[in-house]
C-alpha positions as CSV (number, residue, x, y, z in Angstrom):
1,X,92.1,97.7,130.0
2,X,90.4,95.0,128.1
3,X,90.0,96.7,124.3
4,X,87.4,94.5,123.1
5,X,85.2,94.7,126.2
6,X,85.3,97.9,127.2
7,X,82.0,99.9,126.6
8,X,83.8,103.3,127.0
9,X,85.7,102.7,123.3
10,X,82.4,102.3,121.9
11,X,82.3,104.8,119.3
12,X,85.6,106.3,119.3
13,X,86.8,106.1,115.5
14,X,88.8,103.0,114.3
15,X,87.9,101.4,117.9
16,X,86.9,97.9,116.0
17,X,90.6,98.0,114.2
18,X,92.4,98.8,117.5
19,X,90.9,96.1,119.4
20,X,91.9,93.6,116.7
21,X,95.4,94.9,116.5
22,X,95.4,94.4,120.6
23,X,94.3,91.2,120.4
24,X,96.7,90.2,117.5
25,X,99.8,91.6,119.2
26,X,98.4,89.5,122.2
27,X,98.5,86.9,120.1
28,X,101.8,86.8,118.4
29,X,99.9,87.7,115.1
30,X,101.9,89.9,112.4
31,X,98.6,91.8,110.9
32,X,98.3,94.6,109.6
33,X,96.1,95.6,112.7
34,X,98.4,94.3,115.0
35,X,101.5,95.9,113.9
36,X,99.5,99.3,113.7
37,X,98.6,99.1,117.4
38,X,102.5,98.5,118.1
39,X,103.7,101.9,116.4
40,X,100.9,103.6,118.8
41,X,101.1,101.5,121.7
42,X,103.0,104.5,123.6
43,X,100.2,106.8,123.8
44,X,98.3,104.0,124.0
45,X,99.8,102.4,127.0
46,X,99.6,106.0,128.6
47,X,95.7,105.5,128.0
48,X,95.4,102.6,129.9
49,X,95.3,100.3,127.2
50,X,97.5,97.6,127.7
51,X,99.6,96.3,124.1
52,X,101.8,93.1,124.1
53,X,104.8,94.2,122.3
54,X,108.6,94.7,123.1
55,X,110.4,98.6,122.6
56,X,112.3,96.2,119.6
57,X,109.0,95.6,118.4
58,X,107.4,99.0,118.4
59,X,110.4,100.5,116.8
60,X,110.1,98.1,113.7
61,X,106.5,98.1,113.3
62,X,106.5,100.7,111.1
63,X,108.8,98.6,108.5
64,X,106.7,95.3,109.2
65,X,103.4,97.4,108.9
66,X,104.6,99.0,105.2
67,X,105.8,95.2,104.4
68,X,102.0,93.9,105.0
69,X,100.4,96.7,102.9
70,X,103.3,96.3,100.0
71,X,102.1,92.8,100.2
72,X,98.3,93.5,100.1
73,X,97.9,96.9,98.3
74,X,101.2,96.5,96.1
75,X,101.7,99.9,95.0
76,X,99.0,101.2,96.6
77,X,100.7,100.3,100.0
78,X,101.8,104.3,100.9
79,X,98.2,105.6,100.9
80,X,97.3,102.7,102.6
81,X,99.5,103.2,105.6
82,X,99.2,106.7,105.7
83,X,95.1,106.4,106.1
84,X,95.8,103.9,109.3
85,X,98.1,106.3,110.1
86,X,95.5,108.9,110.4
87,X,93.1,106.5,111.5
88,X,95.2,105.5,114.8
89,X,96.0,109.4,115.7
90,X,92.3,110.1,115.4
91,X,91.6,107.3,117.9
92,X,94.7,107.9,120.0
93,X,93.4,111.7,120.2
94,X,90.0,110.5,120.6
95,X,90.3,108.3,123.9
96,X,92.6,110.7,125.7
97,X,90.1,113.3,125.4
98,X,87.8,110.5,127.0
99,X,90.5,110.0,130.0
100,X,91.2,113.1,130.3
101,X,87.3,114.0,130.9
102,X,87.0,110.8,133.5
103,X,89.8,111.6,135.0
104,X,88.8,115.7,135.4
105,X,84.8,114.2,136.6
106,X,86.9,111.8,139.1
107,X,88.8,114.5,141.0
C-alpha cells in the first residue's frame, strides 16, 4: 500500500507523519518520522502498509528515535517520544479498525 496516495488514510490521525516516516525509511533517511514508522512497522506491515526496514532496524529504532529527539528537544526529548508514541498507536488502532471494517464489507 502506497501511504502517501492512498485516499483510505485520509483522516486517520498522524496519517501525514506516517506517510513521511514511510517514505523516509524508503529512502534511507534517519528522521524522526522515519524511525517512528520502524518501531510500528509490525502492526503496520500486518495493515498492509508496506515499511523498508530490516528486524535489526526495527529493534533499534526506538534508541535512534530517542537520539533524534535528545538532539532536537534536548531535555524535552521524553515527552517528545512518548506523544509520537501515542500518536503512532492511535493511527496503528485507527487503520486496523478501517481493515478490519473492509475486510468484514468484503466477505
Amino acid at each position: 500500500m502506497n501511504v502517501a496516495e492512498n485516499a483510505e488514510l485520509a483522516g486517520l490521525p498522524g496519517a501525514d507523519l506516517i506517510a513521511a516516516g514511510v517514505a523516509d525509511a524508503a529512502a534511507g533517511r534517519e528522521t524522526i518520522a522515519g524511525e517512528l514508522v520502524k518501531i510500528g512497522s509490525p502492526r503496520l506491515r500486518g495493515c498492509g502498509i508496506d515499511v523498508a526496514v530490516t528486524p535489526e532496524q526495527a529493534l533499534d529504532a526506538d534508541r535512534r528515535l530517542f537520539r533524534l529527539l535528545g538532539a532536537a528537544h534536548g531535555r524535552n526529548a521524553h515527552s517528545h517520544y512518548n506523544a509520537l508514541i501515542r500518536q503512532l498507536v492511535s493511527f496503528e488502532q485507527a487503520l486496523e479498525g478501517r481493515v478490519r471494517r473492509a475486510r468484514m464489507a468484503a466477505t
